[in-house]
Every structure is written in structure tokens, then in C-alpha cells.
mmCIF file of C-alpha atoms in Angstrom:
data_model
loop_
_atom_site.group_PDB
_atom_site.id
_atom_site.type_symbol
_atom_site.label_atom_id
_atom_site.label_comp_id
_atom_site.label_asym_id
_atom_site.label_seq_id
_atom_site.Cartn_x
_atom_site.Cartn_y
_atom_site.Cartn_z
ATOM 1 C CA ALA G 1 -22.923 -26.290 -28.328
ATOM 2 C CA GLY G 2 -21.367 -29.245 -27.059
ATOM 3 C CA ARG G 3 -18.500 -27.128 -25.759
ATOM 4 C CA GLN G 4 -20.136 -24.469 -24.193
ATOM 5 C CA CYS G 5 -22.749 -25.978 -21.830
ATOM 6 C CA GLY G 6 -25.598 -26.665 -24.539
ATOM 7 C CA LEU G 7 -26.197 -22.872 -25.501
ATOM 8 C CA PHE G 8 -25.124 -20.730 -28.591
ATOM 9 C CA ASP G 9 -25.751 -16.963 -29.764
ATOM 10 C CA ASN G 10 -27.206 -16.020 -32.946
ATOM 11 C CA ASP G 11 -23.731 -15.252 -34.707
ATOM 12 C CA GLN G 12 -23.060 -18.831 -34.090
ATOM 13 C CA LEU G 13 -26.690 -19.740 -35.360
ATOM 14 C CA ILE G 14 -25.582 -17.898 -38.656
ATOM 15 C CA GLU G 15 -22.209 -19.298 -39.039
ATOM 16 C CA VAL G 16 -23.851 -22.386 -39.260
ATOM 17 C CA GLY G 17 -26.512 -21.596 -41.162
ATOM 18 C CA GLY G 18 -29.266 -21.557 -39.406
ATOM 19 C CA ASP G 19 -31.373 -18.551 -39.693
ATOM 20 C CA ASP G 20 -34.568 -17.116 -38.206
ATOM 21 C CA TRP G 21 -37.339 -18.744 -39.666
ATOM 22 C CA GLY G 22 -35.949 -22.067 -38.628
ATOM 23 C CA LEU G 23 -35.261 -20.895 -35.282
ATOM 24 C CA LYS G 24 -38.607 -19.519 -34.743
ATOM 25 C CA TRP G 25 -39.604 -23.221 -35.673
ATOM 26 C CA ARG G 26 -37.288 -25.275 -32.545
ATOM 27 C CA ARG G 27 -38.484 -22.648 -30.481
ATOM 28 C CA GLY G 28 -41.882 -23.539 -30.976
ATOM 29 C CA THR G 29 -41.812 -27.117 -30.455
ATOM 30 C CA GLY G 30 -39.245 -26.896 -27.829
ATOM 31 C CA ALA G 31 -36.070 -27.728 -29.740
ATOM 32 C CA ILE G 32 -34.378 -24.495 -28.737
ATOM 33 C CA THR G 33 -35.167 -22.622 -25.351
ATOM 34 C CA GLN G 34 -34.675 -18.583 -24.913
ATOM 35 C CA GLN G 35 -31.644 -18.081 -22.885
ATOM 36 C CA GLY G 36 -31.146 -14.744 -23.291
ATOM 37 C CA VAL G 37 -31.033 -11.589 -25.646
ATOM 38 C CA GLY G 38 -29.973 -13.159 -28.715
ATOM 39 C CA VAL G 39 -29.068 -16.503 -26.605
ATOM 40 C CA TYR G 40 -30.875 -19.846 -27.419
ATOM 41 C CA GLY G 41 -30.000 -23.203 -25.552
ATOM 42 C CA LEU G 42 -30.991 -26.529 -25.735
ATOM 43 C CA PRO G 43 -33.012 -28.577 -23.242
ATOM 44 C CA GLY G 44 -31.823 -31.316 -20.827
ATOM 45 C CA TRP G 45 -29.167 -29.545 -20.328
ATOM 46 C CA PRO G 46 -28.276 -29.211 -15.952
ATOM 47 C CA GLU G 47 -28.167 -25.869 -14.508
ATOM 48 C CA THR G 48 -24.103 -26.037 -13.267
ATOM 49 C CA PHE G 49 -22.115 -23.111 -12.679
ATOM 50 C CA GLN G 50 -20.484 -23.849 -15.771
ATOM 51 C CA ARG G 51 -23.572 -23.185 -17.690
ATOM 52 C CA LYS G 52 -24.660 -19.880 -16.054
ATOM 53 C CA ILE G 53 -20.798 -18.406 -17.015
ATOM 54 C CA TRP G 54 -21.532 -18.945 -20.715
ATOM 55 C CA ARG G 55 -24.864 -17.680 -20.581
ATOM 56 C CA ALA G 56 -23.796 -14.740 -19.534
ATOM 57 C CA HIS G 57 -20.708 -14.444 -21.653
ATOM 58 C CA LEU G 58 -23.241 -15.421 -24.394
ATOM 59 C CA VAL G 59 -25.498 -12.432 -23.467
ATOM 60 C CA ALA G 60 -22.302 -9.878 -23.071
ATOM 61 C CA GLY G 61 -21.263 -10.411 -26.271
ATOM 62 C CA ARG G 62 -17.718 -12.376 -27.317
ATOM 63 C CA HIS G 63 -15.812 -9.535 -26.412
ATOM 64 C CA SER G 64 -16.713 -10.308 -22.303
ATOM 65 C CA VAL G 65 -13.888 -12.505 -20.242
ATOM 66 C CA ALA G 66 -14.992 -14.033 -16.402
ATOM 67 C CA SER G 67 -12.409 -12.556 -14.687
ATOM 68 C CA GLN G 68 -11.767 -12.137 -10.914
ATOM 69 C CA TRP G 69 -13.311 -14.551 -8.727
ATOM 70 C CA THR G 70 -15.558 -16.333 -11.249
ATOM 71 C CA ALA G 71 -12.508 -16.916 -13.379
ATOM 72 C CA ALA G 72 -10.620 -18.557 -10.135
ATOM 73 C CA ALA G 73 -13.353 -20.686 -9.320
ATOM 74 C CA LEU G 74 -13.440 -21.634 -13.085
ATOM 75 C CA HIS G 75 -9.506 -22.365 -12.878
ATOM 76 C CA LYS G 76 -10.147 -24.458 -9.261
ATOM 77 C CA LEU G 77 -7.533 -22.110 -7.669
ATOM 78 C CA TRP G 78 -7.889 -21.836 -4.201
ATOM 79 C CA PRO G 79 -9.933 -20.544 -1.922
ATOM 80 C CA PHE G 80 -12.331 -19.769 -4.509
ATOM 81 C CA PRO G 81 -14.866 -22.648 -4.611
ATOM 82 C CA VAL G 82 -17.659 -23.148 -6.997
ATOM 83 C CA GLY G 83 -21.062 -22.162 -4.600
ATOM 84 C CA PRO G 84 -23.860 -19.484 -4.191
ATOM 85 C CA ALA G 85 -21.661 -16.723 -4.077
ATOM 86 C CA LEU G 86 -20.230 -17.360 -7.730
ATOM 87 C CA THR G 87 -23.711 -18.457 -9.043
#
């Protein structure tokens, strides 16, 4: 989750040995938050442009990619700054 702005999906949880019971328990304690369909997050992470893109990517599935203006902004290409139009 650290490399993904504090976000992860169900498949990633299972890959590291997690299960539904542990997920439900941690959600109940507030240690994990629901961020989208099948996407979870660690509380306390700032809501940045990159976090929004990670969330969208994880909800869409691992086959998805950032493209066009979003990809240009992620790669810091001019004149595509991160801003309200891209968030």
C-alpha cells in the first residue's frame, strides 16, 4: 500500500495472505477504510492527485492505465499541471 499512496485492492490483500474476516475486522476498527468497490485504504494518507489516480486505477482493474492529460500530468509534462481540471 505504501507504493500506492496507501491504497490496495482485494486481490492484493489475498496475495499477501489477507482474508475477508481480517478485512472486516480492520474496517470495523477504522484501521482500514473503504475507498471504492473492492478498494481499501490506510487512514491518514493525504488526498493527493496521485492518490486519486491510484484509486481510479484500482477500482477499474489492473488492466487500466492513465492516459492523455492525466498521464502527461503524472509525468510532469508541460503544459499539463496537476490541478482542478485533472482531479
